[in-house]
């Protein structure tokens, strides 16, 4: 039985100035929910107005959080991204990359992503564990990260 108490959510409708999307699938909205022991990454379908898939990920398995400009091949990145690295079945190398799409084109969303990362960190610290938040240029998905078969592709 799941006994998670959801106490923080970043929903598309909650912030009029922000939408989280899957950075590798630009048309997929993401809802991020934080509980006392896990976080949920849910994929939201605007056309049918419902969540069509989600993952529950234990905070214990959250290994690190990276924040930085989205990976691009050409030109200057326009958006900031947050990459949540986690273990799956005791194996490292899995992650979700989320991008903040701001309504104000002069903002890149980095401050909002930093606040979300800090809430994840504080919640994990309340469990007696820590997770580093690292600011850096994010590498592209094709650089050696694994892919889970039971969820939408991260890369």
PDB file of C-alpha atoms in Angstrom:
ATOM      1  CA  UNK A   1       0.000   0.000   0.000  1.00  0.00           C
ATOM      2  CA  UNK A   2       1.340   3.418  -0.950  1.00  0.00           C
ATOM      3  CA  UNK A   3       1.437   5.861   1.945  1.00  0.00           C
ATOM      4  CA  UNK A   4       2.912   8.856   0.168  1.00  0.00           C
ATOM      5  CA  UNK A   5       1.648  12.228   1.258  1.00  0.00           C
ATOM      6  CA  UNK A   6       1.875  14.647  -1.660  1.00  0.00           C
ATOM      7  CA  UNK A   7       2.893  18.039  -0.333  1.00  0.00           C
ATOM      8  CA  UNK A   8       4.326  19.826  -3.334  1.00  0.00           C
ATOM      9  CA  UNK A   9       3.288  19.802  -6.967  1.00  0.00           C
ATOM     10  CA  UNK A  10       4.443  21.639 -10.040  1.00  0.00           C
ATOM     11  CA  UNK A  11       1.453  21.497 -12.299  1.00  0.00           C
ATOM     12  CA  UNK A  12       0.907  23.147 -15.615  1.00  0.00           C
ATOM     13  CA  UNK A  13      -2.059  25.114 -14.272  1.00  0.00           C
ATOM     14  CA  UNK A  14      -0.419  26.099 -10.985  1.00  0.00           C
ATOM     15  CA  UNK A  15       2.067  28.580 -12.431  1.00  0.00           C
ATOM     16  CA  UNK A  16       0.656  30.911 -15.021  1.00  0.00           C
ATOM     17  CA  UNK A  17       4.215  31.819 -16.022  1.00  0.00           C
ATOM     18  CA  UNK A  18       5.651  28.263 -16.153  1.00  0.00           C
ATOM     19  CA  UNK A  19       5.090  24.930 -17.855  1.00  0.00           C
ATOM     20  CA  UNK A  20       7.390  21.936 -17.343  1.00  0.00           C
ATOM     21  CA  UNK A  21       7.945  19.793 -20.409  1.00  0.00           C
ATOM     22  CA  UNK A  22       9.983  16.718 -21.213  1.00  0.00           C
ATOM     23  CA  UNK A  23      13.060  18.295 -22.789  1.00  0.00           C
ATOM     24  CA  UNK A  24      13.484  15.453 -25.265  1.00  0.00           C
ATOM     25  CA  UNK A  25       9.820  15.395 -26.351  1.00  0.00           C
ATOM     26  CA  UNK A  26       8.980  19.062 -26.804  1.00  0.00           C
ATOM     27  CA  UNK A  27       5.229  18.553 -27.044  1.00  0.00           C
ATOM     28  CA  UNK A  28       4.843  16.519 -23.836  1.00  0.00           C
ATOM     29  CA  UNK A  29       3.788  18.393 -20.698  1.00  0.00           C
ATOM     30  CA  UNK A  30       5.115  17.023 -17.423  1.00  0.00           C
ATOM     31  CA  UNK A  31       3.576  17.217 -13.985  1.00  0.00           C
ATOM     32  CA  UNK A  32       6.054  16.845 -11.136  1.00  0.00           C
ATOM     33  CA  UNK A  33       4.744  15.861  -7.708  1.00  0.00           C
ATOM     34  CA  UNK A  34       6.773  15.558  -4.528  1.00  0.00           C
ATOM     35  CA  UNK A  35       5.791  13.455  -1.530  1.00  0.00           C
ATOM     36  CA  UNK A  36       7.485  12.672   1.752  1.00  0.00           C
ATOM     37  CA  UNK A  37       9.325   9.680   0.222  1.00  0.00           C
ATOM     38  CA  UNK A  38       9.054   9.883  -3.566  1.00  0.00           C
ATOM     39  CA  UNK A  39       8.589  12.087  -6.558  1.00  0.00           C
ATOM     40  CA  UNK A  40       6.288  11.426  -9.468  1.00  0.00           C
ATOM     41  CA  UNK A  41       6.962  12.336 -13.085  1.00  0.00           C
ATOM     42  CA  UNK A  42       3.644  12.303 -14.925  1.00  0.00           C
ATOM     43  CA  UNK A  43       3.094  12.840 -18.637  1.00  0.00           C
ATOM     44  CA  UNK A  44       0.024  14.937 -19.334  1.00  0.00           C
ATOM     45  CA  UNK A  45      -1.946  14.825 -22.574  1.00  0.00           C
ATOM     46  CA  UNK A  46      -3.593  18.176 -23.367  1.00  0.00           C
ATOM     47  CA  UNK A  47      -5.850  16.675 -26.026  1.00  0.00           C
ATOM     48  CA  UNK A  48      -7.673  14.339 -23.636  1.00  0.00           C
ATOM     49  CA  UNK A  49      -6.979  16.436 -20.526  1.00  0.00           C
ATOM     50  CA  UNK A  50      -5.490  13.623 -18.437  1.00  0.00           C
ATOM     51  CA  UNK A  51      -2.283  11.965 -17.289  1.00  0.00           C
ATOM     52  CA  UNK A  52      -1.529   9.118 -19.676  1.00  0.00           C
ATOM     53  CA  UNK A  53       1.563   7.704 -17.927  1.00  0.00           C
ATOM     54  CA  UNK A  54       3.575   8.303 -14.776  1.00  0.00           C
ATOM     55  CA  UNK A  55       6.511   7.009 -12.779  1.00  0.00           C
ATOM     56  CA  UNK A  56       6.881   6.900  -9.015  1.00  0.00           C
ATOM     57  CA  UNK A  57      10.553   7.296  -8.127  1.00  0.00           C
ATOM     58  CA  UNK A  58      11.845   6.862  -4.595  1.00  0.00           C
ATOM     59  CA  UNK A  59      13.763   9.825  -3.218  1.00  0.00           C
ATOM     60  CA  UNK A  60      16.299   7.298  -1.939  1.00  0.00           C
ATOM     61  CA  UNK A  61      17.152   6.507  -5.573  1.00  0.00           C
ATOM     62  CA  UNK A  62      17.627  10.164  -6.584  1.00  0.00           C
ATOM     63  CA  UNK A  63      21.404  10.420  -7.076  1.00  0.00           C
ATOM     64  CA  UNK A  64      21.950  13.984  -8.257  1.00  0.00           C
ATOM     65  CA  UNK A  65      20.225  16.973  -9.792  1.00  0.00           C
ATOM     66  CA  UNK A  66      21.831  18.953 -12.596  1.00  0.00           C
ATOM     67  CA  UNK A  67      20.662  22.367 -13.732  1.00  0.00           C
ATOM     68  CA  UNK A  68      21.971  24.092 -16.809  1.00  0.00           C
ATOM     69  CA  UNK A  69      21.336  25.205 -20.347  1.00  0.00           C
ATOM     70  CA  UNK A  70      19.556  22.688 -22.552  1.00  0.00           C
ATOM     71  CA  UNK A  71      21.895  20.703 -24.784  1.00  0.00           C
ATOM     72  CA  UNK A  72      22.024  22.155 -28.295  1.00  0.00           C
ATOM     73  CA  UNK A  73      24.050  21.344 -31.354  1.00  0.00           C
ATOM     74  CA  UNK A  74      23.987  24.861 -32.770  1.00  0.00           C
ATOM     75  CA  UNK A  75      23.568  28.318 -31.330  1.00  0.00           C
ATOM     76  CA  UNK A  76      23.006  29.567 -27.830  1.00  0.00           C
ATOM     77  CA  UNK A  77      20.590  27.579 -25.618  1.00  0.00           C
ATOM     78  CA  UNK A  78      17.278  29.358 -25.055  1.00  0.00           C
ATOM     79  CA  UNK A  79      16.094  27.418 -22.029  1.00  0.00           C
ATOM     80  CA  UNK A  80      17.336  26.018 -18.749  1.00  0.00           C
ATOM     81  CA  UNK A  81      16.810  22.365 -17.927  1.00  0.00           C
ATOM     82  CA  UNK A  82      16.843  20.226 -14.819  1.00  0.00           C
ATOM     83  CA  UNK A  83      18.092  16.648 -15.047  1.00  0.00           C
ATOM     84  CA  UNK A  84      17.059  14.250 -12.279  1.00  0.00           C
ATOM     85  CA  UNK A  85      19.496  11.318 -12.154  1.00  0.00           C
ATOM     86  CA  UNK A  86      18.258   8.185 -10.419  1.00  0.00           C
ATOM     87  CA  UNK A  87      18.947   4.493  -9.859  1.00  0.00           C
ATOM     88  CA  UNK A  88      16.644   1.812 -11.225  1.00  0.00           C
ATOM     89  CA  UNK A  89      16.974  -1.744  -9.918  1.00  0.00           C
ATOM     90  CA  UNK A  90      20.255  -0.698  -8.236  1.00  0.00           C
ATOM     91  CA  UNK A  91      21.722   0.505 -11.561  1.00  0.00           C
ATOM     92  CA  UNK A  92      22.759   4.123 -12.114  1.00  0.00           C
ATOM     93  CA  UNK A  93      22.519   5.965 -15.389  1.00  0.00           C
ATOM     94  CA  UNK A  94      18.820   6.822 -15.642  1.00  0.00           C
ATOM     95  CA  UNK A  95      17.423  10.328 -15.710  1.00  0.00           C
ATOM     96  CA  UNK A  96      14.553  12.637 -16.607  1.00  0.00           C
ATOM     97  CA  UNK A  97      15.346  15.947 -18.251  1.00  0.00           C
ATOM     98  CA  UNK A  98      12.749  18.644 -17.672  1.00  0.00           C
ATOM     99  CA  UNK A  99      12.655  22.069 -19.248  1.00  0.00           C
ATOM    100  CA  UNK A 100      10.898  25.101 -17.843  1.00  0.00           C
ATOM    101  CA  UNK A 101       8.952  26.928 -20.524  1.00  0.00           C
ATOM    102  CA  UNK A 102       8.389  30.433 -19.280  1.00  0.00           C
ATOM    103  CA  UNK A 103       5.573  32.659 -20.469  1.00  0.00           C
ATOM    104  CA  UNK A 104       7.915  35.647 -20.269  1.00  0.00           C
ATOM    105  CA  UNK A 105      10.448  35.231 -23.113  1.00  0.00           C
ATOM    106  CA  UNK A 106      13.079  37.185 -21.173  1.00  0.00           C
ATOM    107  CA  UNK A 107      13.268  34.494 -18.468  1.00  0.00           C
ATOM    108  CA  UNK A 108      15.007  31.149 -18.958  1.00  0.00           C
ATOM    109  CA  UNK A 109      13.386  29.349 -16.011  1.00  0.00           C
ATOM    110  CA  UNK A 110      16.632  28.679 -14.151  1.00  0.00           C
ATOM    111  CA  UNK A 111      15.458  30.298 -10.896  1.00  0.00           C
ATOM    112  CA  UNK A 112      12.251  28.246 -10.898  1.00  0.00           C
ATOM    113  CA  UNK A 113      14.142  25.021 -11.591  1.00  0.00           C
ATOM    114  CA  UNK A 114      16.586  25.885  -8.801  1.00  0.00           C
ATOM    115  CA  UNK A 115      13.684  26.251  -6.352  1.00  0.00           C
ATOM    116  CA  UNK A 116      12.244  22.877  -7.419  1.00  0.00           C
ATOM    117  CA  UNK A 117      15.669  21.246  -7.030  1.00  0.00           C
ATOM    118  CA  UNK A 118      16.041  22.733  -3.550  1.00  0.00           C
ATOM    119  CA  UNK A 119      12.637  21.358  -2.507  1.00  0.00           C
ATOM    120  CA  UNK A 120      13.683  17.886  -3.694  1.00  0.00           C
ATOM    121  CA  UNK A 121      16.964  18.267  -1.789  1.00  0.00           C
ATOM    122  CA  UNK A 122      15.277  19.451   1.434  1.00  0.00           C
ATOM    123  CA  UNK A 123      12.802  16.589   1.305  1.00  0.00           C
ATOM    124  CA  UNK A 124      15.569  14.042   0.823  1.00  0.00           C
ATOM    125  CA  UNK A 125      17.543  15.620   3.673  1.00  0.00           C
ATOM    126  CA  UNK A 126      14.491  15.167   5.911  1.00  0.00           C
ATOM    127  CA  UNK A 127      14.927  11.425   5.258  1.00  0.00           C
ATOM    128  CA  UNK A 128      18.517  11.674   6.536  1.00  0.00           C
ATOM    129  CA  UNK A 129      19.976  11.550   3.017  1.00  0.00           C
ATOM    130  CA  UNK A 130      21.403  14.166   0.678  1.00  0.00           C
ATOM    131  CA  UNK A 131      21.404  14.840  -3.033  1.00  0.00           C
ATOM    132  CA  UNK A 132      23.819  17.246  -4.731  1.00  0.00           C
ATOM    133  CA  UNK A 133      22.551  20.035  -6.958  1.00  0.00           C
ATOM    134  CA  UNK A 134      25.080  20.710  -9.696  1.00  0.00           C
ATOM    135  CA  UNK A 135      25.003  23.663 -12.064  1.00  0.00           C
ATOM    136  CA  UNK A 136      26.694  22.805 -15.364  1.00  0.00           C
ATOM    137  CA  UNK A 137      26.206  22.605 -19.089  1.00  0.00           C
ATOM    138  CA  UNK A 138      24.086  19.511 -19.657  1.00  0.00           C
ATOM    139  CA  UNK A 139      25.368  16.819 -21.977  1.00  0.00           C
ATOM    140  CA  UNK A 140      23.180  15.516 -24.772  1.00  0.00           C
ATOM    141  CA  UNK A 141      21.127  12.375 -24.111  1.00  0.00           C
ATOM    142  CA  UNK A 142      23.127  10.251 -26.488  1.00  0.00           C
ATOM    143  CA  UNK A 143      26.204  10.308 -24.277  1.00  0.00           C
ATOM    144  CA  UNK A 144      25.920   6.927 -22.597  1.00  0.00           C
ATOM    145  CA  UNK A 145      22.816   7.070 -20.433  1.00  0.00           C
ATOM    146  CA  UNK A 146      20.554   4.054 -20.157  1.00  0.00           C
ATOM    147  CA  UNK A 147      16.870   3.959 -20.972  1.00  0.00           C
ATOM    148  CA  UNK A 148      14.103   2.348 -18.947  1.00  0.00           C
ATOM    149  CA  UNK A 149      11.764   0.127 -20.894  1.00  0.00           C
ATOM    150  CA  UNK A 150       8.716   0.635 -18.654  1.00  0.00           C
ATOM    151  CA  UNK A 151       8.239   4.334 -19.324  1.00  0.00           C
ATOM    152  CA  UNK A 152       8.423   6.909 -22.062  1.00  0.00           C
ATOM    153  CA  UNK A 153      11.854   7.260 -23.569  1.00  0.00           C
ATOM    154  CA  UNK A 154      14.076   9.841 -21.938  1.00  0.00           C
ATOM    155  CA  UNK A 155      16.295   9.990 -25.020  1.00  0.00           C
TER     156      UNK A 155
END
